[in-house]
Amino acid sequence: MSENLKKIEKITSSKYKYGFITNIKEDRVPNGLNRNIVKTISKIKNEPQWLLDWRLKAFSHWEKMKEPKWQNLNYPEIDFQDLCYYSAPKEKKKLKSLDEVDPELLKTYKKLGIPLDEQKMLAGVAVDAVFDSVSIVTTFKETLKKAGVIFCPFSEAVQKYPELIKKYIGKVVPYTDNYYAALNSAVFSDGSFVYIPKNTRCPMELSTYFRINAANTGQFERTLIIAEDNSYVSYLEGCTAPMRDENQLHAAVVELITMDNAEIKYSTVQNWYPGDEKGVGGVFNFVTKRGICHKNAKISWTQVETGSAVTWKYPSCILKGDNSIGEFFSVAITNNFQQADTGTKMVHLGKNSKSTIIAKGICAGKSNGSYRGLVRINKGATNSRNFSQCDSLLMGDKCGSHTFPYIEVKNNSSQVEHEATTSKIGEDQIFYCNQRGIDTESAIALIVNGYCKDVLDQLPMEFAVEAKKLLEISLEGSVG
Amino acid sequence: MSLINNLEKYSKTLLLSTEEKNDLNSFFSSGFPNISDEEWKYTSLNKIVKNDFVVEDLPVFDEDNIIDKVSLGFKNKIVFLNGKLVSSPKIDGITISDFKSFKSKTNNSILSLNSSMARNGFSIDVENNTVLNSPIEILFLISSTRNTFLQYRNQINLGKNSNLKIIENIHSIHENLAFINHFTQVKCDENSIFEYNKTQNNKDNFSLIDTCNIYQEANTTSSVNTLIFGGSFIRNNLNFEQNGENAESNMNGVSVLNGSQFADNHTFVDHKKSNCRSNEVYKGIYLDKSKGVFNGKIMVRPESQKIDAFQSNNNLLLSDESTIDTKPQLEIYADDVKCSHGCTIGQLDKEALFYMKSRGLAEKEAKALLTYAFTNEAIDKISVPEFKDKCEKLIAEKLNVKLDFNH
């Protein structure tokens, strides 16, 4: 062990001083879901009356709804009355050193090339402030403040900027939208709030990773991003490192609002626990993500989906303003017994609106991946343009890949193109690589990376590097 | 009274077998499909089924030269007048007979209704090694002074190494509403070749649901060409099931719609065995307030390796009031496959139009020529020249130009 490392170990053996400060007495509400639970959650979070009313309205609506069954997913029935809907962000039991961490996890970190101190933070090993990102966060917050950007936890925003929350919450994803959005609206735990003022270019990429208490936003995350006129922000969600979580069900809602000439770039790397090789365990991830574009505005969704046992996610754009642009770039990888039903919706309302969809699916093992997308061009959306491409790559004869695109066009000046292909990696391609001294596993990684390049190129630089490695790890053992 | 009441009343007068009773009950318990059914998301039957229909047997009518007028002039003709088989040819190796009851899949309420109450239709059995070079023309003519609901239930069985071509035309002559529930089951035994050409060219009082289930054994080729030129409501369900290796399924469709016509093409290819192929080309042209729906599904079952499936759906929206909803789907459970689909929605190329106009073609003719060229990929697959000519004429007629595309 190097000198430096020893020092770290020594420091880290002291108790973590920067745990969550919480003055909430009960840290867990009883299992089950009813009006009282919703009221309790709201009370714990000290929310204003209007938000409680909103939650309750969402709850009564949820009660009337039926769980959707149309998705191409197969999972055991979820007993919504047997879940805990709120547990306070409690301090996790910190491990003393990396030696206590699951060696499998460490192996993965090493492959991802995560620095040692970060590894510790991720694995839940106590890290002293010197190595923590707190100092980074402080400088980071200052820069944002100077620019007038608000970036804080959702519950903090409810206290500090209630007028903004009141104005925009549920405007893009109303609580009536779908079963899981209604559930989230009733019991959302926490999340992020971002506000970019007019004529501002956010000086840095915002990442949930840097919002220190993001580590425990709970299972019902809610994100709201508002970009005022002529502003720009790039937001990163998630983390390439595998996340272990005791919560089986995740139902998040993300709302993006882009005013005239604004742009939001939203990148996600989702790597929740996918369950083991036998398909036991794993997170069920039901996410509603949607953005609205006003005049000349642009929303770009980029996602790399590698985790979760079940993924149900359709980041969408409502292209309301003239000349607005929506983009969706996705790589979804499923292995073992994972299932993903993911895609996008592009609803064209404004004139000359444009959308691009590039979805790449990779299925290995006994997994199933589906692309499900909607492109709707309304009557008033003249001269609109859409291009969609959905490709699937199959590895192994036990997996399945499916495409369900819906295309609806209601005027005669718009152009829509859709193409989809499904195939496997050619034996000749692998042979070509083998011949040049690249072993089969690396060859597949090489081909997969090439196949996903269109999407990975959209990710911010440091994310892209990690995502590439993540692809390799996700597909490990799927060959031969 | 609405159609479902008419049917309920009529069903009580019929003698039904146990199976037919079961089918009837399953129809009445689910009723006609509505838009909350995923397969009928864009297609509503409400406007049709709310009407009062005559569901009982109709008398055979006698109209001068009507058969000659509608027929393409082939020697072998099967003719139905108001549901009754009035003439059928005698061909060596082929047995043609009137309606015979047979079992079929009843996986939706439309088929349950058909299987329980249909009493009209044909049955064609082609013996092994029979090759018929000229096609059999089948005419279903309807004429009534009242709103008519009719069901046909047909079966075609092709023996080993046989070859059969069919041209089918369902035509309503009078001004009253006609609603047809048409079902055909085709079984292709090994090495047989089958071609089915359908024209659906009717006035705006005509509604049709046409279901065709084709079961293919090894080394068979079957092709279905669906040419839609009119009708207020058309829904085609075309299903292929490949039960043997090296089977090939081809589907071509052209829809040219105007007014407030509506056409919905649903296709489904079920690749159950390895080394099979499917090709699908559907072209839609929509004028005025017409509406089109396309839903193509390709399913590759586990263990069905080396499948080559291709599907394309191209649409031209020539009017601002026209609409297209399309859903090309792939469901693939095997890895060594080559499956692709493409779908486009657009307009005529302005530069090509300009090029033609600058060479002296009037705008209308230039547009028609480009539109014809757009359909050509599908039309070209028709192997019966007389039928192909007829289709080309109908396209010109529909686009309101006096052009002969072939010369």
PDB file of N, CA and C in Angstrom, chain A residues 64-121:
ATOM      1  N   LYS A  64     -57.863   6.194  -8.778  1.00  0.00           N
ATOM      2  CA  LYS A  64     -58.833   5.846  -9.818  1.00  0.00           C
ATOM      3  C   LYS A  64     -58.177   5.179 -11.017  1.00  0.00           C
ATOM      4  N   MET A  65     -56.850   5.266 -11.102  1.00  0.00           N
ATOM      5  CA  MET A  65     -56.170   4.755 -12.295  1.00  0.00           C
ATOM      6  C   MET A  65     -55.830   3.284 -12.146  1.00  0.00           C
ATOM      7  N   LYS A  66     -55.614   2.667 -13.327  1.00  0.00           N
ATOM      8  CA  LYS A  66     -55.190   1.273 -13.329  1.00  0.00           C
ATOM      9  C   LYS A  66     -53.736   1.198 -13.754  1.00  0.00           C
ATOM     10  N   GLU A  67     -53.046   0.237 -13.227  1.00  0.00           N
ATOM     11  CA  GLU A  67     -51.647   0.062 -13.602  1.00  0.00           C
ATOM     12  C   GLU A  67     -51.573  -0.281 -15.089  1.00  0.00           C
ATOM     13  N   PRO A  68     -50.718   0.416 -15.857  1.00  0.00           N
ATOM     14  CA  PRO A  68     -50.674   0.122 -17.295  1.00  0.00           C
ATOM     15  C   PRO A  68     -50.125  -1.270 -17.579  1.00  0.00           C
ATOM     16  N   LYS A  69     -50.692  -1.883 -18.610  1.00  0.00           N
ATOM     17  CA  LYS A  69     -50.285  -3.252 -18.929  1.00  0.00           C
ATOM     18  C   LYS A  69     -49.817  -3.370 -20.378  1.00  0.00           C
ATOM     19  N   TRP A  70     -49.827  -2.242 -21.106  1.00  0.00           N
ATOM     20  CA  TRP A  70     -49.542  -2.324 -22.525  1.00  0.00           C
ATOM     21  C   TRP A  70     -48.065  -2.544 -22.829  1.00  0.00           C
ATOM     22  N   GLN A  71     -47.199  -2.258 -21.875  1.00  0.00           N
ATOM     23  CA  GLN A  71     -45.772  -2.340 -22.167  1.00  0.00           C
ATOM     24  C   GLN A  71     -45.337  -3.776 -22.370  1.00  0.00           C
ATOM     25  N   ASN A  72     -44.269  -3.911 -23.112  1.00  0.00           N
ATOM     26  CA  ASN A  72     -43.758  -5.230 -23.429  1.00  0.00           C
ATOM     27  C   ASN A  72     -42.788  -5.667 -22.334  1.00  0.00           C
ATOM     28  N   LEU A  73     -43.314  -5.727 -21.116  1.00  0.00           N
ATOM     29  CA  LEU A  73     -42.458  -6.063 -19.974  1.00  0.00           C
ATOM     30  C   LEU A  73     -43.162  -7.133 -19.152  1.00  0.00           C
ATOM     31  N   ASN A  74     -42.405  -7.880 -18.478  1.00  0.00           N
ATOM     32  CA  ASN A  74     -42.930  -8.975 -17.700  1.00  0.00           C
ATOM     33  C   ASN A  74     -42.306  -8.941 -16.317  1.00  0.00           C
ATOM     34  N   TYR A  75     -43.080  -8.546 -15.326  1.00  0.00           N
ATOM     35  CA  TYR A  75     -42.500  -8.483 -13.992  1.00  0.00           C
ATOM     36  C   TYR A  75     -43.577  -8.836 -12.981  1.00  0.00           C
ATOM     37  N   PRO A  76     -43.164  -9.290 -11.817  1.00  0.00           N
ATOM     38  CA  PRO A  76     -44.176  -9.672 -10.829  1.00  0.00           C
ATOM     39  C   PRO A  76     -45.015  -8.468 -10.432  1.00  0.00           C
ATOM     40  N   GLU A  77     -46.238  -8.716 -10.074  1.00  0.00           N
ATOM     41  CA  GLU A  77     -47.160  -7.661  -9.649  1.00  0.00           C
ATOM     42  C   GLU A  77     -46.548  -6.858  -8.501  1.00  0.00           C
ATOM     43  N   ILE A  78     -46.679  -5.552  -8.588  1.00  0.00           N
ATOM     44  CA  ILE A  78     -46.164  -4.710  -7.503  1.00  0.00           C
ATOM     45  C   ILE A  78     -47.300  -4.456  -6.515  1.00  0.00           C
ATOM     46  N   ASP A  79     -47.034  -4.742  -5.261  1.00  0.00           N
ATOM     47  CA  ASP A  79     -48.054  -4.455  -4.246  1.00  0.00           C
ATOM     48  C   ASP A  79     -47.785  -3.058  -3.700  1.00  0.00           C
ATOM     49  N   PHE A  80     -48.571  -2.089  -4.165  1.00  0.00           N
ATOM     50  CA  PHE A  80     -48.297  -0.704  -3.811  1.00  0.00           C
ATOM     51  C   PHE A  80     -48.597  -0.412  -2.342  1.00  0.00           C
ATOM     52  N   GLN A  81     -49.337  -1.312  -1.701  1.00  0.00           N
ATOM     53  CA  GLN A  81     -49.624  -1.099  -0.284  1.00  0.00           C
ATOM     54  C   GLN A  81     -48.553  -1.724   0.605  1.00  0.00           C
ATOM     55  N   ASP A  82     -47.591  -2.375  -0.027  1.00  0.00           N
ATOM     56  CA  ASP A  82     -46.553  -3.023   0.765  1.00  0.00           C
ATOM     57  C   ASP A  82     -45.215  -2.289   0.614  1.00  0.00           C
ATOM     58  N   LEU A  83     -45.280  -1.029   0.192  1.00  0.00           N
ATOM     59  CA  LEU A  83     -44.047  -0.275   0.018  1.00  0.00           C
ATOM     60  C   LEU A  83     -44.001   0.848   1.046  1.00  0.00           C
ATOM     61  N   CYS A  84     -42.761   1.251   1.329  1.00  0.00           N
ATOM     62  CA  CYS A  84     -42.604   2.398   2.201  1.00  0.00           C
ATOM     63  C   CYS A  84     -42.423   3.617   1.300  1.00  0.00           C
ATOM     64  N   TYR A  85     -43.242   4.645   1.511  1.00  0.00           N
ATOM     65  CA  TYR A  85     -43.208   5.783   0.612  1.00  0.00           C
ATOM     66  C   TYR A  85     -42.338   6.940   1.069  1.00  0.00           C
ATOM     67  N   TYR A  86     -41.835   6.842   2.254  1.00  0.00           N
ATOM     68  CA  TYR A  86     -40.890   7.877   2.659  1.00  0.00           C
ATOM     69  C   TYR A  86     -39.961   7.364   3.742  1.00  0.00           C
ATOM     70  N   SER A  87     -38.691   7.510   3.501  1.00  0.00           N
ATOM     71  CA  SER A  87     -37.754   7.295   4.594  1.00  0.00           C
ATOM     72  C   SER A  87     -36.784   8.454   4.538  1.00  0.00           C
ATOM     73  N   ALA A  88     -36.596   9.060   5.655  1.00  0.00           N
ATOM     74  CA  ALA A  88     -35.756  10.245   5.699  1.00  0.00           C
ATOM     75  C   ALA A  88     -34.346   9.891   5.269  1.00  0.00           C
ATOM     76  N   PRO A  89     -33.669  10.841   4.652  1.00  0.00           N
ATOM     77  CA  PRO A  89     -32.298  10.570   4.238  1.00  0.00           C
ATOM     78  C   PRO A  89     -31.445  10.304   5.471  1.00  0.00           C
ATOM     79  N   LYS A  90     -31.352   9.071   5.824  1.00  0.00           N
ATOM     80  CA  LYS A  90     -30.600   8.747   7.038  1.00  0.00           C
ATOM     81  C   LYS A  90     -29.160   8.419   6.676  1.00  0.00           C
ATOM     82  N   GLU A  91     -28.359   8.562   7.679  1.00  0.00           N
ATOM     83  CA  GLU A  91     -26.943   8.300   7.469  1.00  0.00           C
ATOM     84  C   GLU A  91     -26.729   6.805   7.329  1.00  0.00           C
ATOM     85  N   LYS A  92     -26.104   6.436   6.245  1.00  0.00           N
ATOM     86  CA  LYS A  92     -25.856   5.007   6.061  1.00  0.00           C
ATOM     87  C   LYS A  92     -24.703   4.578   6.950  1.00  0.00           C
ATOM     88  N   LYS A  93     -24.683   3.330   7.266  1.00  0.00           N
ATOM     89  CA  LYS A  93     -23.557   2.805   8.046  1.00  0.00           C
ATOM     90  C   LYS A  93     -22.319   2.875   7.164  1.00  0.00           C
ATOM     91  N   LYS A  94     -21.364   3.645   7.633  1.00  0.00           N
ATOM     92  CA  LYS A  94     -20.183   3.817   6.793  1.00  0.00           C
ATOM     93  C   LYS A  94     -19.219   2.652   6.967  1.00  0.00           C
ATOM     94  N   LEU A  95     -18.626   2.269   5.905  1.00  0.00           N
ATOM     95  CA  LEU A  95     -17.627   1.212   5.987  1.00  0.00           C
ATOM     96  C   LEU A  95     -16.300   1.853   6.363  1.00  0.00           C
ATOM     97  N   LYS A  96     -15.464   1.045   6.984  1.00  0.00           N
ATOM     98  CA  LYS A  96     -14.219   1.643   7.485  1.00  0.00           C
ATOM     99  C   LYS A  96     -13.175   1.797   6.376  1.00  0.00           C
ATOM    100  N   SER A  97     -13.063   0.809   5.546  1.00  0.00           N
ATOM    101  CA  SER A  97     -12.074   0.931   4.475  1.00  0.00           C
ATOM    102  C   SER A  97     -12.576   0.186   3.254  1.00  0.00           C
ATOM    103  N   LEU A  98     -11.843   0.358   2.184  1.00  0.00           N
ATOM    104  CA  LEU A  98     -12.245  -0.279   0.923  1.00  0.00           C
ATOM    105  C   LEU A  98     -12.239  -1.804   1.019  1.00  0.00           C
ATOM    106  N   ASP A  99     -11.483  -2.318   2.003  1.00  0.00           N
ATOM    107  CA  ASP A  99     -11.399  -3.772   2.154  1.00  0.00           C
ATOM    108  C   ASP A  99     -12.758  -4.394   2.451  1.00  0.00           C
ATOM    109  N   GLU A 100     -13.627  -3.567   3.050  1.00  0.00           N
ATOM    110  CA  GLU A 100     -14.932  -4.091   3.427  1.00  0.00           C
ATOM    111  C   GLU A 100     -15.929  -4.084   2.275  1.00  0.00           C
ATOM    112  N   VAL A 101     -15.515  -3.440   1.209  1.00  0.00           N
ATOM    113  CA  VAL A 101     -16.433  -3.317   0.073  1.00  0.00           C
ATOM    114  C   VAL A 101     -16.411  -4.604  -0.752  1.00  0.00           C
ATOM    115  N   ASP A 102     -17.578  -4.927  -1.289  1.00  0.00           N
ATOM    116  CA  ASP A 102     -17.729  -6.086  -2.159  1.00  0.00           C
ATOM    117  C   ASP A 102     -16.665  -6.055  -3.271  1.00  0.00           C
ATOM    118  N   PRO A 103     -15.795  -7.083  -3.323  1.00  0.00           N
ATOM    119  CA  PRO A 103     -14.699  -7.054  -4.303  1.00  0.00           C
ATOM    120  C   PRO A 103     -15.205  -6.941  -5.752  1.00  0.00           C
ATOM    121  N   GLU A 104     -16.383  -7.492  -6.013  1.00  0.00           N
ATOM    122  CA  GLU A 104     -16.973  -7.381  -7.357  1.00  0.00           C
ATOM    123  C   GLU A 104     -17.159  -5.918  -7.754  1.00  0.00           C
ATOM    124  N   LEU A 105     -17.636  -5.155  -6.762  1.00  0.00           N
ATOM    125  CA  LEU A 105     -17.915  -3.749  -6.982  1.00  0.00           C
ATOM    126  C   LEU A 105     -16.609  -3.005  -7.272  1.00  0.00           C
ATOM    127  N   LEU A 106     -15.590  -3.372  -6.487  1.00  0.00           N
ATOM    128  CA  LEU A 106     -14.296  -2.712  -6.662  1.00  0.00           C
ATOM    129  C   LEU A 106     -13.709  -2.986  -8.041  1.00  0.00           C
ATOM    130  N   LYS A 107     -13.918  -4.224  -8.474  1.00  0.00           N
ATOM    131  CA  LYS A 107     -13.417  -4.616  -9.794  1.00  0.00           C
ATOM    132  C   LYS A 107     -14.036  -3.730 -10.869  1.00  0.00           C
ATOM    133  N   THR A 108     -15.331  -3.509 -10.692  1.00  0.00           N
ATOM    134  CA  THR A 108     -16.047  -2.669 -11.655  1.00  0.00           C
ATOM    135  C   THR A 108     -15.515  -1.244 -11.641  1.00  0.00           C
ATOM    136  N   TYR A 109     -15.320  -0.722 -10.425  1.00  0.00           N
ATOM    137  CA  TYR A 109     -14.796   0.644 -10.316  1.00  0.00           C
ATOM    138  C   TYR A 109     -13.464   0.759 -11.030  1.00  0.00           C
ATOM    139  N   LYS A 110     -12.658  -0.271 -10.841  1.00  0.00           N
ATOM    140  CA  LYS A 110     -11.316  -0.241 -11.417  1.00  0.00           C
ATOM    141  C   LYS A 110     -11.421  -0.198 -12.939  1.00  0.00           C
ATOM    142  N   LYS A 111     -12.309  -0.997 -13.443  1.00  0.00           N
ATOM    143  CA  LYS A 111     -12.491  -1.028 -14.890  1.00  0.00           C
ATOM    144  C   LYS A 111     -12.993   0.300 -15.418  1.00  0.00           C
ATOM    145  N   LEU A 112     -13.830   0.944 -14.632  1.00  0.00           N
ATOM    146  CA  LEU A 112     -14.369   2.233 -15.059  1.00  0.00           C
ATOM    147  C   LEU A 112     -13.326   3.340 -14.937  1.00  0.00           C
ATOM    148  N   GLY A 113     -12.238   3.031 -14.208  1.00  0.00           N
ATOM    149  CA  GLY A 113     -11.181   4.015 -14.030  1.00  0.00           C
ATOM    150  C   GLY A 113     -11.587   5.139 -13.089  1.00  0.00           C
ATOM    151  N   ILE A 114     -12.375   4.808 -12.078  1.00  0.00           N
ATOM    152  CA  ILE A 114     -12.793   5.836 -11.124  1.00  0.00           C
ATOM    153  C   ILE A 114     -11.680   6.055 -10.109  1.00  0.00           C
ATOM    154  N   PRO A 115     -11.327   7.320  -9.847  1.00  0.00           N
ATOM    155  CA  PRO A 115     -10.258   7.591  -8.884  1.00  0.00           C
ATOM    156  C   PRO A 115     -10.603   7.014  -7.508  1.00  0.00           C
ATOM    157  N   LEU A 116      -9.573   6.741  -6.757  1.00  0.00           N
ATOM    158  CA  LEU A 116      -9.739   6.025  -5.493  1.00  0.00           C
ATOM    159  C   LEU A 116     -10.688   6.717  -4.526  1.00  0.00           C
ATOM    160  N   ASP A 117     -10.506   8.041  -4.376  1.00  0.00           N
ATOM    161  CA  ASP A 117     -11.363   8.718  -3.410  1.00  0.00           C
ATOM    162  C   ASP A 117     -12.821   8.696  -3.860  1.00  0.00           C
ATOM    163  N   GLU A 118     -13.019   8.783  -5.138  1.00  0.00           N
ATOM    164  CA  GLU A 118     -14.391   8.704  -5.648  1.00  0.00           C
ATOM    165  C   GLU A 118     -14.967   7.322  -5.399  1.00  0.00           C
ATOM    166  N   GLN A 119     -14.098   6.326  -5.596  1.00  0.00           N
ATOM    167  CA  GLN A 119     -14.531   4.948  -5.352  1.00  0.00           C
ATOM    168  C   GLN A 119     -15.069   4.815  -3.941  1.00  0.00           C
ATOM    169  N   LYS A 120     -14.367   5.423  -3.027  1.00  0.00           N
ATOM    170  CA  LYS A 120     -14.762   5.313  -1.629  1.00  0.00           C
ATOM    171  C   LYS A 120     -16.102   5.970  -1.396  1.00  0.00           C
ATOM    172  N   MET A 121     -16.254   7.143  -1.985  1.00  0.00           N
ATOM    173  CA  MET A 121     -17.500   7.861  -1.809  1.00  0.00           C
ATOM    174  C   MET A 121     -18.669   7.033  -2.334  1.00  0.00           C
TER     175      MET A 121
END
